[in-house]
PDB file of C-alpha atoms in Angstrom:
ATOM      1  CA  UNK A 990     452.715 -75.182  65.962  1.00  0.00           C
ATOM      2  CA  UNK A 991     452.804 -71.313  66.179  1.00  0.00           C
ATOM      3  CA  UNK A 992     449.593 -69.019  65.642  1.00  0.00           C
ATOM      4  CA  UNK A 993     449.345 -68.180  61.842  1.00  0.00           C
ATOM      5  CA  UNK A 994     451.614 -70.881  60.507  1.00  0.00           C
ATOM      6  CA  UNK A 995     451.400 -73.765  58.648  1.00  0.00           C
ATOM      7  CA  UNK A 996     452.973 -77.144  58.742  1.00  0.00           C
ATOM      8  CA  UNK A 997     455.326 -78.470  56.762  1.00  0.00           C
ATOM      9  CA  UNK A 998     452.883 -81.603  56.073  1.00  0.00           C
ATOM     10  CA  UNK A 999     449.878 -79.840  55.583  1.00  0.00           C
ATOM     11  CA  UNK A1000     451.526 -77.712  52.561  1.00  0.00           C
ATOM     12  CA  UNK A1001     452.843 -80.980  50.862  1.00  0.00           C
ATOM     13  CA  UNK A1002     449.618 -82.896  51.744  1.00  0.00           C
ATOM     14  CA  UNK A1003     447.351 -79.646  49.711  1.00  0.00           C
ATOM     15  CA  UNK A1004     450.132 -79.074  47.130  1.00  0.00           C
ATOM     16  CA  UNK A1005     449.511 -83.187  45.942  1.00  0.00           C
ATOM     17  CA  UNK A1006     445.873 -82.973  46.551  1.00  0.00           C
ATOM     18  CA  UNK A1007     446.004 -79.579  44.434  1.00  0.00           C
ATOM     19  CA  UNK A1008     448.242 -81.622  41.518  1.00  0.00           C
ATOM     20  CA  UNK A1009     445.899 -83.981  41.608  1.00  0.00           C
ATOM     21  CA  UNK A1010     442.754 -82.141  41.284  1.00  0.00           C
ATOM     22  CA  UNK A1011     444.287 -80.533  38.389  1.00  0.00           C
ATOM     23  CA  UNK A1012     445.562 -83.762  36.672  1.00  0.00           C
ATOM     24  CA  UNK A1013     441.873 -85.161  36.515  1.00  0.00           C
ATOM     25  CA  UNK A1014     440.135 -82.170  35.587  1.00  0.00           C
ATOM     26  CA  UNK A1015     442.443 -82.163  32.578  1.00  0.00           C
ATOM     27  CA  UNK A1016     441.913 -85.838  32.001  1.00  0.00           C
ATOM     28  CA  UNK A1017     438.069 -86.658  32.328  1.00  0.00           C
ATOM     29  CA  UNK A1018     437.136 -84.210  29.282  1.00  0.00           C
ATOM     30  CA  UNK A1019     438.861 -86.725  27.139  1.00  0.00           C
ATOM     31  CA  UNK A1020     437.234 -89.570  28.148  1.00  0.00           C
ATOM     32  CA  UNK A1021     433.904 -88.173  27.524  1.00  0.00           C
ATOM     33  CA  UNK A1022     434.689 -87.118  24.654  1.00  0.00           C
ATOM     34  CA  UNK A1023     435.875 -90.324  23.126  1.00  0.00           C
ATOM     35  CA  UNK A1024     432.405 -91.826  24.396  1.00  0.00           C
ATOM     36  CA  UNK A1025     431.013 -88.747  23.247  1.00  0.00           C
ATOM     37  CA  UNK A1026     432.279 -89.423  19.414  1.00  0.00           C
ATOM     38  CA  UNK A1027     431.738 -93.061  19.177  1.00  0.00           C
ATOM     39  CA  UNK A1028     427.876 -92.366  20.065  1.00  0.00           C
ATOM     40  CA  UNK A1029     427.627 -89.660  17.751  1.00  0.00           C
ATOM     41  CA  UNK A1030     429.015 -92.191  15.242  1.00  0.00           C
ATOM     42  CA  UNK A1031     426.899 -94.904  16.056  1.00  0.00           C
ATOM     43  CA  UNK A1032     424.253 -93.071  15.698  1.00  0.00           C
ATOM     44  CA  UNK A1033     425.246 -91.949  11.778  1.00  0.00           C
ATOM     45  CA  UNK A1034     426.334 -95.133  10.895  1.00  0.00           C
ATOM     46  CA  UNK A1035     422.843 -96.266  12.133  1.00  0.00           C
ATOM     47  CA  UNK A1036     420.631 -93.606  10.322  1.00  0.00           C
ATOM     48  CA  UNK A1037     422.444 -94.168   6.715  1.00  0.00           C
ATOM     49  CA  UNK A1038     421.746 -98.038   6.999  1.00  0.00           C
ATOM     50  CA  UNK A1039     418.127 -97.167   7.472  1.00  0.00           C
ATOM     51  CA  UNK A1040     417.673 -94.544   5.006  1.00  0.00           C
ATOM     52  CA  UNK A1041     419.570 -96.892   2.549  1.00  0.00           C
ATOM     53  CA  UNK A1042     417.330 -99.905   3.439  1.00  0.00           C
ATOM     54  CA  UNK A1043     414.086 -98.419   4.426  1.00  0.00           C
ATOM     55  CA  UNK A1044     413.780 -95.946   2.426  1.00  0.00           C
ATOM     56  CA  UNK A1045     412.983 -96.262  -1.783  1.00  0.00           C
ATOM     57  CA  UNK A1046     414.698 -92.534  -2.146  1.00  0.00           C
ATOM     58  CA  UNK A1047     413.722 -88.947  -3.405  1.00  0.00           C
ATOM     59  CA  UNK A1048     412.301 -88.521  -5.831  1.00  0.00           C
ATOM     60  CA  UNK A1049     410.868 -91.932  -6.504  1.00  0.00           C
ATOM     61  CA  UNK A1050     413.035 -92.089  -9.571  1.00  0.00           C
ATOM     62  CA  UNK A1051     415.984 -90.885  -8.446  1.00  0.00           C
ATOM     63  CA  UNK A1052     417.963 -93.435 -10.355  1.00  0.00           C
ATOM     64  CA  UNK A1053     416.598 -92.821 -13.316  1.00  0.00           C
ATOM     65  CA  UNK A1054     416.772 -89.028 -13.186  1.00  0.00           C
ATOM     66  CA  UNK A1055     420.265 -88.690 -11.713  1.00  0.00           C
ATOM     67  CA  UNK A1056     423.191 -89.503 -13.848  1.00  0.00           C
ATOM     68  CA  UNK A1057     426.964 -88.278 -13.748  1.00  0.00           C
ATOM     69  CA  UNK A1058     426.442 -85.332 -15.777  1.00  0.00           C
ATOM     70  CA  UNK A1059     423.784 -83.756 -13.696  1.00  0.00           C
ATOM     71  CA  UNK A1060     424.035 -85.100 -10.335  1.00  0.00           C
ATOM     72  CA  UNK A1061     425.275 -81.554  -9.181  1.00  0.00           C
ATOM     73  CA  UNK A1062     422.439 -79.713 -10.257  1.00  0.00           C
ATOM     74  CA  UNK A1063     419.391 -82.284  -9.232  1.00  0.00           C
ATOM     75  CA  UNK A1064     418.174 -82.778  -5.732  1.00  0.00           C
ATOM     76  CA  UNK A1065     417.767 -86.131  -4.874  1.00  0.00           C
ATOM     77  CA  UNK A1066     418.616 -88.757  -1.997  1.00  0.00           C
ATOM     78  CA  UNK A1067     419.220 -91.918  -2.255  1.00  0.00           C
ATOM     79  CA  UNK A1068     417.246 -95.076  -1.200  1.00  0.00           C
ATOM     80  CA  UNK A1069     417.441 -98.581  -2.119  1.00  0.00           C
ATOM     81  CA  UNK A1070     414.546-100.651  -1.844  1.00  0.00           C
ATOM     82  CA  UNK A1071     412.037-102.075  -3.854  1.00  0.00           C
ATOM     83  CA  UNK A1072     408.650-100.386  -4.637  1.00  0.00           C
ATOM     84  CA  UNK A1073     406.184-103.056  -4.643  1.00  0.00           C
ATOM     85  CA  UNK A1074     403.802-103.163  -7.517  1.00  0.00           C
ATOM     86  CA  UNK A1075     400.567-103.593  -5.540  1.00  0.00           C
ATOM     87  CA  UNK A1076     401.175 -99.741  -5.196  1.00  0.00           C
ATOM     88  CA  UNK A1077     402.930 -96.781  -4.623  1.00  0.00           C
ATOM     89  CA  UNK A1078     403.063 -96.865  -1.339  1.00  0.00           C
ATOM     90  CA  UNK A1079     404.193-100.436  -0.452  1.00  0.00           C
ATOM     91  CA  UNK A1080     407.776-100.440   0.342  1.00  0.00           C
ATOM     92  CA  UNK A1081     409.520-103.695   0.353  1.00  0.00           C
ATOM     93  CA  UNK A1082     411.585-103.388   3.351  1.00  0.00           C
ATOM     94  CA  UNK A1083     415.574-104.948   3.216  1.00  0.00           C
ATOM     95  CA  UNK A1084     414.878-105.820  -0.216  1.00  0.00           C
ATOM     96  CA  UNK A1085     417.211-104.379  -2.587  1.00  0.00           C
ATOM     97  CA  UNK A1086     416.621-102.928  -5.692  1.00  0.00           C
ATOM     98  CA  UNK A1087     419.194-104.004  -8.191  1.00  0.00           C
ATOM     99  CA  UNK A1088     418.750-100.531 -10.212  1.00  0.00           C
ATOM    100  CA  UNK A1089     419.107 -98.833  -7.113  1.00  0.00           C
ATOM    101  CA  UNK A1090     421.541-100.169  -6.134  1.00  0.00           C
ATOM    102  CA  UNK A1091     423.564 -99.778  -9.306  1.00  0.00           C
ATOM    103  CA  UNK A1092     423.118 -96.417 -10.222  1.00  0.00           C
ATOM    104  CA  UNK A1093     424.514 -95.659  -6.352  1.00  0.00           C
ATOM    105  CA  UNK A1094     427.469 -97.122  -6.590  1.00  0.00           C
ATOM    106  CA  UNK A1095     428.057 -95.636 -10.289  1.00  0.00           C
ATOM    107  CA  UNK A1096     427.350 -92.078  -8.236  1.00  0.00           C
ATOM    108  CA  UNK A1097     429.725 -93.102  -5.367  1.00  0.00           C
ATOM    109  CA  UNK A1098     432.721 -93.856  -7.578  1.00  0.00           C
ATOM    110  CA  UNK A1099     432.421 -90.213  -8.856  1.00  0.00           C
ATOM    111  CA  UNK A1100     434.050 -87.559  -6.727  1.00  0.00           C
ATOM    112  CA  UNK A1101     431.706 -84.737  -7.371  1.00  0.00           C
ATOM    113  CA  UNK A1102     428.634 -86.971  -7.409  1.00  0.00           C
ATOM    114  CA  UNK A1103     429.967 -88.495  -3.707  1.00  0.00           C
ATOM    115  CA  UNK A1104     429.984 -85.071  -2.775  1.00  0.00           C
ATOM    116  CA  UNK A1105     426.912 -84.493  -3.231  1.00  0.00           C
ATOM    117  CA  UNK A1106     425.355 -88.042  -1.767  1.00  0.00           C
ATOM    118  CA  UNK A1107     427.424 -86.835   1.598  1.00  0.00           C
ATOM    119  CA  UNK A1108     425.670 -83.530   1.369  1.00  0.00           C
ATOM    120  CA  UNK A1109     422.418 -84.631   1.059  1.00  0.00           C
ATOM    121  CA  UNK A1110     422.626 -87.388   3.206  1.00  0.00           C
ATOM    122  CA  UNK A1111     423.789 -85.101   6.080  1.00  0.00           C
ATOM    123  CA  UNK A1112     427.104 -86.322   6.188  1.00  0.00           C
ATOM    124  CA  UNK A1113     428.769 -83.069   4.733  1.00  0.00           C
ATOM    125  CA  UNK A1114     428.039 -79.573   7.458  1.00  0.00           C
ATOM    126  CA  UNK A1115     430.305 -77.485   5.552  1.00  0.00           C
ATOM    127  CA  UNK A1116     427.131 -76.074   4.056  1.00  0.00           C
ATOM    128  CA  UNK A1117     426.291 -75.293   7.115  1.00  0.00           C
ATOM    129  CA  UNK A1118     429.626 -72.894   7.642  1.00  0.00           C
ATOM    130  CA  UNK A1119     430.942 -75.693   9.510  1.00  0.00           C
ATOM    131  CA  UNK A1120     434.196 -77.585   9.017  1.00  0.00           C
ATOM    132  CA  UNK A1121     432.922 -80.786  10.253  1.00  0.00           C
ATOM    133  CA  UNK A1122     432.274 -83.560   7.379  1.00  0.00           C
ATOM    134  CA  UNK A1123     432.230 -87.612   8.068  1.00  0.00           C
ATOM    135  CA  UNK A1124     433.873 -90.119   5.662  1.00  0.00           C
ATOM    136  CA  UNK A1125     431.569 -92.936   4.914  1.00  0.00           C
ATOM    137  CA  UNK A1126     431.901 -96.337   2.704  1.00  0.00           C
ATOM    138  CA  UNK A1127     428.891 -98.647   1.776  1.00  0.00           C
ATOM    139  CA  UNK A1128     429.421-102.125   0.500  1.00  0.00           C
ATOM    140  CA  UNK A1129     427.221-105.420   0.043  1.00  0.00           C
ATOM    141  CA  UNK A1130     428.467-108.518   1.323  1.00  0.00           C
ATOM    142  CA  UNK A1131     427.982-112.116   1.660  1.00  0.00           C
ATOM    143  CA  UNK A1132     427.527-113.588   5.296  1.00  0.00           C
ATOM    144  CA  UNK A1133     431.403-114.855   5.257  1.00  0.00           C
ATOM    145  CA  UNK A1134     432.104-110.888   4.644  1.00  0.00           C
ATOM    146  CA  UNK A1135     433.301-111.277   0.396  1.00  0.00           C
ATOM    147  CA  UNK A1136     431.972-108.843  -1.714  1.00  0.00           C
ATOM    148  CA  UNK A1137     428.989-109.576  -3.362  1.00  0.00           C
ATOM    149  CA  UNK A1138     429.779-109.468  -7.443  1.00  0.00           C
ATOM    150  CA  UNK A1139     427.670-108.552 -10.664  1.00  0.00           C
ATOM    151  CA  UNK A1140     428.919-109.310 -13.999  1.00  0.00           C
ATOM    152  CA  UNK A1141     432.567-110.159 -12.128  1.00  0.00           C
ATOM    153  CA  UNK A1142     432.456-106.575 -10.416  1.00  0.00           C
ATOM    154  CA  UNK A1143     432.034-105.594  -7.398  1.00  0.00           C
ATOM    155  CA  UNK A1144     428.339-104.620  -6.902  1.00  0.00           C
ATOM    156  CA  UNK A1145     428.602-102.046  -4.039  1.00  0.00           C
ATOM    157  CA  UNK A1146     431.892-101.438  -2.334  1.00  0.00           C
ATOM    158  CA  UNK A1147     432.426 -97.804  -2.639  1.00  0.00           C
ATOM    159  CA  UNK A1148     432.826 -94.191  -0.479  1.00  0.00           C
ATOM    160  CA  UNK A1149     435.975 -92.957   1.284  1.00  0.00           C
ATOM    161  CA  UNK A1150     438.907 -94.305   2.159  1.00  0.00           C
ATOM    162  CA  UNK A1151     439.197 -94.991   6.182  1.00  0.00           C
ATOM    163  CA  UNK A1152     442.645 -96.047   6.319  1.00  0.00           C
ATOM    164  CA  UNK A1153     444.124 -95.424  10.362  1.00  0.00           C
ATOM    165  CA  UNK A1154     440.521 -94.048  10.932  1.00  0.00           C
ATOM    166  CA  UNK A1155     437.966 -94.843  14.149  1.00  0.00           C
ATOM    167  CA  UNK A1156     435.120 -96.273  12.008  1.00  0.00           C
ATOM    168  CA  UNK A1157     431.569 -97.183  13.209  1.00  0.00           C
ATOM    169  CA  UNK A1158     430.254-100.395  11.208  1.00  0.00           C
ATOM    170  CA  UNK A1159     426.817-101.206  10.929  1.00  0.00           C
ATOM    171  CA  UNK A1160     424.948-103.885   8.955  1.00  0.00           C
ATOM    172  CA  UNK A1161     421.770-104.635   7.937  1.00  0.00           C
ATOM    173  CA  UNK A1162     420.527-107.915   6.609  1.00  0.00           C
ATOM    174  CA  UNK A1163     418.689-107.556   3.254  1.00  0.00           C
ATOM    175  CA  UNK A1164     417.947-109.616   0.695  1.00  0.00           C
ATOM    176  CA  UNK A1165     418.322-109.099  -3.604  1.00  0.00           C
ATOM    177  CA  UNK A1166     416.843-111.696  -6.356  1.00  0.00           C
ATOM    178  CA  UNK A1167     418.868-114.613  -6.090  1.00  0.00           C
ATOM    179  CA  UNK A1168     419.618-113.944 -10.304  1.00  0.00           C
ATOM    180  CA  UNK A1169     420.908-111.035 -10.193  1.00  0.00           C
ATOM    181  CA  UNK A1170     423.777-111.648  -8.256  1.00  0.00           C
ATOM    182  CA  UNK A1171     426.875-114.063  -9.095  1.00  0.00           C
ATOM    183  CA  UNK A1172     428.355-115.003  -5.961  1.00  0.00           C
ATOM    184  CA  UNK A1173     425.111-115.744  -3.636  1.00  0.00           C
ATOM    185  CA  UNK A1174     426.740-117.672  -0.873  1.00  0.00           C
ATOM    186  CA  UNK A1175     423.414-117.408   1.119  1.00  0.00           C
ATOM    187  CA  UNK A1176     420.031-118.310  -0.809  1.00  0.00           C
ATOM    188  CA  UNK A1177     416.501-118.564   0.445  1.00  0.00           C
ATOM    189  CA  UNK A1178     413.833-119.722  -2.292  1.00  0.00           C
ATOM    190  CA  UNK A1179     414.866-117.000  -5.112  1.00  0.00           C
ATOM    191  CA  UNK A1180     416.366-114.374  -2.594  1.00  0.00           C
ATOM    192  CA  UNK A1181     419.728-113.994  -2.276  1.00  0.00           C
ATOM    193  CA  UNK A1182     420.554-112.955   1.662  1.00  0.00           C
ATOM    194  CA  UNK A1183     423.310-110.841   2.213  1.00  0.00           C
ATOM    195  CA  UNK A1184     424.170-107.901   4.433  1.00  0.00           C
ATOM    196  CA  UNK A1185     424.783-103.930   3.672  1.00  0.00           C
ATOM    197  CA  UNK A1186     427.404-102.542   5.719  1.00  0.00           C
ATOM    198  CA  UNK A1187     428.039 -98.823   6.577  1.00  0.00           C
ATOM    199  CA  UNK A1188     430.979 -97.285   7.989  1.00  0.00           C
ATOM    200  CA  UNK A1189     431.503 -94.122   9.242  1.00  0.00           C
ATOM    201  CA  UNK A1190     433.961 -91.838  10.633  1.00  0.00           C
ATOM    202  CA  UNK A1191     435.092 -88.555  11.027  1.00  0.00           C
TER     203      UNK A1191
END
């Protein structure tokens, strides 16, 4: 080979290595950041399950205060256990209030009252002056995944739509009186054991 030149191999051997460099830079930033998302909705799907289930809401009577007509102009957030009546401050984890429970999906079949849920729940960062928003759907189920009913309805199966979506599901187990449902496939003494599940997505 002559001083100052290069080989014919050595320039085809650097232009693939070169291609190639290139080609996975480009690629990798996409992986991550499909890990990246289904973390970040994990971790949303996770948070709403225990707010919804741990949680008896704010202000304690949310569902009493909040109705269709004013749910834009009341702060509240929702929660969906039982208060125990030893006191105000024993919550009855998993355990379902039937109220609650109710009066939130009577808010979630309203548009501007969903809106509002989604803000306050943290779901909704455009009043944040961002764009970003999730879409989220909250139903009760039996173990064999039907739809628990109440008075032949549906008693919670409401939110978005998540049609060609990537949705994070997560359930809880929790528990309601075993009367106050009509399609208990699951029973233990007078409880009726079912499971809340949350979906998320963006």
């Amino acid at each position: 080979m002559e001083k100052g030149k290069l080989s014919l191999d050595m320039l085809i051997g650097l232009s693939v290595f070169l291609f190639t460099f290139i080609f996975v830079t480009n690629f990798l930033p996409g992986v991550f950041a499909d890990v990246r998302n289904e973390i970040n909705l994990a971790h949303q799907a996770y948070r709403l399950s225990a707010l919804l289930v741990e949680d008896p809401g704010y202000p304690m009577s949310w569902y009493e205060d909040v109705n269709l007509s004013n749910c834009k102009s009341k702060e509240f957030r929702p929660g969906l256990i039982v208060m125990g009546k030893e006191g105000l401050n024993r919550k009855e984890y998993n355990h379902l209030d039937l109220n609650k429970t109710k009066k939130f999906a009577e808010l979630m079949n309203d548009a501007d009252c969903k809106a509002e849920i989604k803000k306050y729940l943290g779901l909704d960062l455009r009043v944040l002056n961002s764009s970003f928003f999730y879409g989220f759907n909250v139903s009760l189920k039996n173990m064999d995944d039907s739809i628990l009913l109440k008075d032949s309805q549906p008693l919670l199966n409401h939110g978005d739509s998540s049609l060609g979506m990537q949705v994070m599901r997560f359930e809880r187990i929790v528990y309601l009186d075993r009367s106050l449902v009509d399609n208990c496939n699951l029973s233990v003494g007078e409880r009726c054991v079912a499971k809340l599940e949350v979906r998320v997505w963006i």
